[in-house]
PDB file of C-alpha atoms in Angstrom:
ATOM      1  CA  MET A   1      11.734  -5.949  36.780  1.00 44.00           C
ATOM      2  CA  ALA A   2      14.333  -5.045  34.165  1.00 68.00           C
ATOM      3  CA  LEU A   3      13.227  -3.003  31.188  1.00 86.00           C
ATOM      4  CA  TYR A   4      15.091  -5.296  28.761  1.00 91.00           C
ATOM      5  CA  SER A   5      15.483  -9.073  28.742  1.00 93.00           C
ATOM      6  CA  GLU A   6      18.853 -10.791  28.921  1.00 95.00           C
ATOM      7  CA  LYS A   7      18.484 -11.728  25.236  1.00 95.00           C
ATOM      8  CA  VAL A   8      17.902  -8.114  24.215  1.00 94.00           C
ATOM      9  CA  MET A   9      20.971  -7.053  26.174  1.00 94.00           C
ATOM     10  CA  ASP A  10      23.050  -9.893  24.704  1.00 96.00           C
ATOM     11  CA  HIS A  11      22.086  -9.045  21.106  1.00 96.00           C
ATOM     12  CA  PHE A  12      22.699  -5.348  21.810  1.00 95.00           C
ATOM     13  CA  ARG A  13      26.116  -5.906  23.395  1.00 96.00           C
ATOM     14  CA  ASN A  14      27.151  -8.723  21.034  1.00 97.00           C
ATOM     15  CA  PRO A  15      25.192  -8.237  17.813  1.00 97.00           C
ATOM     16  CA  ARG A  16      25.376 -11.061  15.302  1.00 97.00           C
ATOM     17  CA  ASN A  17      25.855 -10.599  11.545  1.00 97.00           C
ATOM     18  CA  VAL A  18      26.930  -6.948  11.672  1.00 97.00           C
ATOM     19  CA  GLY A  19      28.400  -5.463   8.522  1.00 97.00           C
ATOM     20  CA  GLU A  20      27.605  -5.379   4.868  1.00 96.00           C
ATOM     21  CA  ILE A  21      27.828  -7.760   1.943  1.00 97.00           C
ATOM     22  CA  PRO A  22      29.475  -5.858  -0.924  1.00 95.00           C
ATOM     23  CA  ASP A  23      27.972  -8.095  -3.627  1.00 97.00           C
ATOM     24  CA  ALA A  24      24.613  -8.566  -1.901  1.00 98.00           C
ATOM     25  CA  ASP A  25      21.805 -10.079  -3.935  1.00 98.00           C
ATOM     26  CA  GLY A  26      19.211  -7.995  -2.103  1.00 98.00           C
ATOM     27  CA  ILE A  27      19.425  -4.871   0.049  1.00 98.00           C
ATOM     28  CA  GLY A  28      16.648  -3.412   2.162  1.00 97.00           C
ATOM     29  CA  GLU A  29      16.793  -0.101   3.964  1.00 95.00           C
ATOM     30  CA  VAL A  30      14.031   1.250   6.162  1.00 94.00           C
ATOM     31  CA  GLY A  31      13.781   4.009   8.711  1.00 90.00           C
ATOM     32  CA  ASN A  32      11.522   5.412  11.376  1.00 79.00           C
ATOM     33  CA  ALA A  33      11.053   9.159  11.029  1.00 74.00           C
ATOM     34  CA  ARG A  34       9.837   9.543  14.608  1.00 76.00           C
ATOM     35  CA  CYS A  35      12.770   7.964  16.476  1.00 76.00           C
ATOM     36  CA  GLY A  36      15.488   8.189  13.815  1.00 84.00           C
ATOM     37  CA  ASP A  37      16.308   4.458  13.628  1.00 89.00           C
ATOM     38  CA  ILE A  38      17.643   3.278  10.272  1.00 93.00           C
ATOM     39  CA  MET A  39      18.168  -0.388   9.358  1.00 95.00           C
ATOM     40  CA  LYS A  40      19.934  -1.729   6.317  1.00 96.00           C
ATOM     41  CA  ILE A  41      19.889  -5.487   5.644  1.00 97.00           C
ATOM     42  CA  TYR A  42      22.017  -7.283   3.044  1.00 98.00           C
ATOM     43  CA  LEU A  43      21.168 -10.753   1.702  1.00 98.00           C
ATOM     44  CA  LYS A  44      23.271 -13.305  -0.161  1.00 98.00           C
ATOM     45  CA  ILE A  45      20.914 -15.811  -1.766  1.00 98.00           C
ATOM     46  CA  LYS A  46      21.608 -19.099  -3.518  1.00 97.00           C
ATOM     47  CA  ASP A  47      18.901 -21.398  -4.875  1.00 96.00           C
ATOM     48  CA  GLY A  48      16.236 -19.527  -2.909  1.00 95.00           C
ATOM     49  CA  ILE A  49      18.087 -19.923   0.413  1.00 97.00           C
ATOM     50  CA  ILE A  50      19.537 -17.054   2.436  1.00 98.00           C
ATOM     51  CA  GLU A  51      23.185 -18.119   2.604  1.00 98.00           C
ATOM     52  CA  ASP A  52      24.362 -14.991   4.381  1.00 98.00           C
ATOM     53  CA  VAL A  53      22.783 -11.935   5.933  1.00 98.00           C
ATOM     54  CA  LYS A  54      24.360  -8.827   7.423  1.00 98.00           C
ATOM     55  CA  PHE A  55      22.978  -5.601   8.820  1.00 97.00           C
ATOM     56  CA  ASN A  56      23.924  -2.083   9.755  1.00 96.00           C
ATOM     57  CA  THR A  57      21.602  -0.297  12.140  1.00 95.00           C
ATOM     58  CA  PHE A  58      21.736   3.242  13.368  1.00 93.00           C
ATOM     59  CA  GLY A  59      19.511   3.360  16.384  1.00 90.00           C
ATOM     60  CA  CYS A  60      18.785   2.408  19.945  1.00 90.00           C
ATOM     61  CA  GLY A  61      19.648  -0.844  21.694  1.00 91.00           C
ATOM     62  CA  SER A  62      16.261  -2.363  20.838  1.00 92.00           C
ATOM     63  CA  ALA A  63      16.783  -1.590  17.140  1.00 93.00           C
ATOM     64  CA  ILE A  64      20.226  -3.204  17.158  1.00 95.00           C
ATOM     65  CA  ALA A  65      18.980  -6.241  19.106  1.00 96.00           C
ATOM     66  CA  SER A  66      15.974  -6.625  16.777  1.00 95.00           C
ATOM     67  CA  SER A  67      18.211  -6.469  13.697  1.00 96.00           C
ATOM     68  CA  SER A  68      20.623  -8.996  15.167  1.00 97.00           C
ATOM     69  CA  MET A  69      17.892 -11.446  16.185  1.00 97.00           C
ATOM     70  CA  ALA A  70      16.056 -11.092  12.866  1.00 97.00           C
ATOM     71  CA  THR A  71      19.215 -11.978  10.918  1.00 98.00           C
ATOM     72  CA  GLU A  72      19.720 -15.027  13.116  1.00 97.00           C
ATOM     73  CA  LEU A  73      16.139 -16.145  12.492  1.00 97.00           C
ATOM     74  CA  ILE A  74      16.399 -16.006   8.679  1.00 98.00           C
ATOM     75  CA  LYS A  75      19.973 -17.136   8.041  1.00 98.00           C
ATOM     76  CA  GLY A  76      19.984 -20.465   6.195  1.00 98.00           C
ATOM     77  CA  LYS A  77      16.239 -20.305   5.582  1.00 98.00           C
ATOM     78  CA  PRO A  78      14.328 -20.265   2.280  1.00 98.00           C
ATOM     79  CA  LEU A  79      13.033 -16.876   1.152  1.00 97.00           C
ATOM     80  CA  SER A  80       9.467 -18.100   1.681  1.00 94.00           C
ATOM     81  CA  GLN A  81      10.189 -18.658   5.392  1.00 96.00           C
ATOM     82  CA  ALA A  82      11.977 -15.321   5.740  1.00 97.00           C
ATOM     83  CA  LEU A  83       8.887 -13.604   4.330  1.00 96.00           C
ATOM     84  CA  GLU A  84       6.805 -15.220   7.083  1.00 95.00           C
ATOM     85  CA  LEU A  85       8.935 -13.638   9.829  1.00 95.00           C
ATOM     86  CA  THR A  86       6.846 -11.195  11.820  1.00 94.00           C
ATOM     87  CA  ASN A  87       7.835  -8.446  14.188  1.00 93.00           C
ATOM     88  CA  LYS A  88       6.061 -10.402  16.938  1.00 95.00           C
ATOM     89  CA  ALA A  89       8.301 -13.422  16.271  1.00 95.00           C
ATOM     90  CA  VAL A  90      11.386 -11.197  16.504  1.00 95.00           C
ATOM     91  CA  ALA A  91      10.164  -9.701  19.789  1.00 94.00           C
ATOM     92  CA  GLU A  92       9.295 -13.152  21.180  1.00 96.00           C
ATOM     93  CA  ALA A  93      12.721 -14.509  20.224  1.00 96.00           C
ATOM     94  CA  LEU A  94      14.197 -11.633  22.242  1.00 96.00           C
ATOM     95  CA  ASP A  95      11.986 -12.606  25.218  1.00 94.00           C
ATOM     96  CA  GLY A  96       9.959  -9.453  24.677  1.00 93.00           C
ATOM     97  CA  LEU A  97      10.433  -5.760  24.059  1.00 91.00           C
ATOM     98  CA  PRO A  98       8.871  -2.876  25.960  1.00 88.00           C
ATOM     99  CA  ALA A  99       5.671  -1.706  24.235  1.00 89.00           C
ATOM    100  CA  HIS A 100       7.224   1.628  23.275  1.00 89.00           C
ATOM    101  CA  LYS A 101      10.061  -0.250  21.508  1.00 88.00           C
ATOM    102  CA  MET A 102       7.964  -2.685  19.423  1.00 87.00           C
ATOM    103  CA  HIS A 103       8.469  -0.429  16.395  1.00 86.00           C
ATOM    104  CA  CYS A 104      12.083  -1.661  16.346  1.00 87.00           C
ATOM    105  CA  SER A 105      10.955  -5.206  15.615  1.00 88.00           C
ATOM    106  CA  VAL A 106       8.626  -3.837  12.917  1.00 89.00           C
ATOM    107  CA  LEU A 107      11.615  -2.167  11.245  1.00 91.00           C
ATOM    108  CA  ALA A 108      13.505  -5.486  11.229  1.00 93.00           C
ATOM    109  CA  GLU A 109      10.574  -7.252   9.544  1.00 93.00           C
ATOM    110  CA  GLU A 110      10.244  -4.431   6.995  1.00 94.00           C
ATOM    111  CA  ALA A 111      13.974  -4.348   6.203  1.00 95.00           C
ATOM    112  CA  ILE A 112      13.970  -8.083   5.460  1.00 96.00           C
ATOM    113  CA  ARG A 113      10.919  -7.740   3.216  1.00 96.00           C
ATOM    114  CA  ALA A 114      12.532  -4.789   1.413  1.00 96.00           C
ATOM    115  CA  ALA A 115      15.732  -6.792   0.819  1.00 97.00           C
ATOM    116  CA  ILE A 116      13.789  -9.761  -0.560  1.00 97.00           C
ATOM    117  CA  LYS A 117      11.733  -7.477  -2.796  1.00 97.00           C
ATOM    118  CA  ASP A 118      14.968  -5.892  -4.035  1.00 97.00           C
ATOM    119  CA  TYR A 119      16.298  -9.369  -4.872  1.00 97.00           C
ATOM    120  CA  TYR A 120      13.113 -10.271  -6.738  1.00 97.00           C
ATOM    121  CA  ASP A 121      13.127  -6.969  -8.639  1.00 96.00           C
ATOM    122  CA  LYS A 122      16.822  -7.216  -9.605  1.00 96.00           C
ATOM    123  CA  ASN A 123      16.330 -10.752 -10.907  1.00 95.00           C
ATOM    124  CA  GLY A 124      12.974 -10.282 -12.618  1.00 95.00           C
ATOM    125  CA  ILE A 125      11.347 -12.838 -10.314  1.00 93.00           C
ATOM    126  CA  GLU A 126       7.553 -12.718 -10.217  1.00 92.00           C
ATOM    127  CA  TYR A 127       6.039 -12.298  -6.776  1.00 90.00           C
ATOM    128  CA  ASP A 128       2.756 -11.631  -5.048  1.00 88.00           C
ATOM    129  CA  LYS A 129       2.666  -7.835  -4.760  1.00 88.00           C
ATOM    130  CA  SER A 130       0.386  -8.087  -1.709  1.00 88.00           C
ATOM    131  CA  LEU A 131       3.392  -9.440   0.226  1.00 85.00           C
ATOM    132  CA  PHE A 132       5.104  -6.076  -0.228  1.00 86.00           C
ATOM    133  CA  PRO A 133       2.607  -3.307   0.491  1.00 75.00           C
ATOM    134  CA  GLU A 134       3.878   0.180  -0.234  1.00 72.00           C
ATOM    135  CA  PRO A 135       3.960   2.116   3.032  1.00 59.00           C
ATOM    136  CA  ASP A 136       2.204   5.446   3.039  1.00 50.00           C
ATOM    137  CA  GLU A 137       3.733   8.404   4.831  1.00 45.00           C
ATOM    138  CA  ASP A 138       1.752   7.757   8.013  1.00 43.00           C
ATOM    139  CA  GLU A 139       2.892   4.114   8.173  1.00 45.00           C
ATOM    140  CA  GLU A 140       6.538   5.126   7.791  1.00 46.00           C
ATOM    141  CA  LEU A 141       6.222   6.997  11.077  1.00 43.00           C
ATOM    142  CA  HIS A 142       5.205   3.773  12.868  1.00 43.00           C
ATOM    143  CA  GLU A 143       2.779   5.551  15.137  1.00 42.00           C
ATOM    144  CA  ASP A 144       2.477   3.723  18.454  1.00 40.00           C
TER     145      ASP A 144
END
């Protein structure tokens, strides 16, 4: 059995939505201290809908594939739906990730949340703070 699904390999070899949005409405950057992966997600938002999303990821193939798939899953969606995206949904959309690579899908979920929070903060939009828990130092390591 192959370690990675065809979808993971496709999104790694042909990532969607790579790049940055210079005038992004929200930017989220997260990293994993243990493996060194860094994800940065840029959102362009109009009337509560994610019109465009781009990412830059420094990391392994699973991190790149997770970023790519996550952007595909939220593009064109309302912010409320993007906030519901879980790392498990990202992994499922990729037809699975090896257990030791699940932290990559967690980073994608966290980067999206950070970008939405940035948008809310920049625009003075009220939000439920429980949707954006502050990670403590142990959580940032994404212990497996």
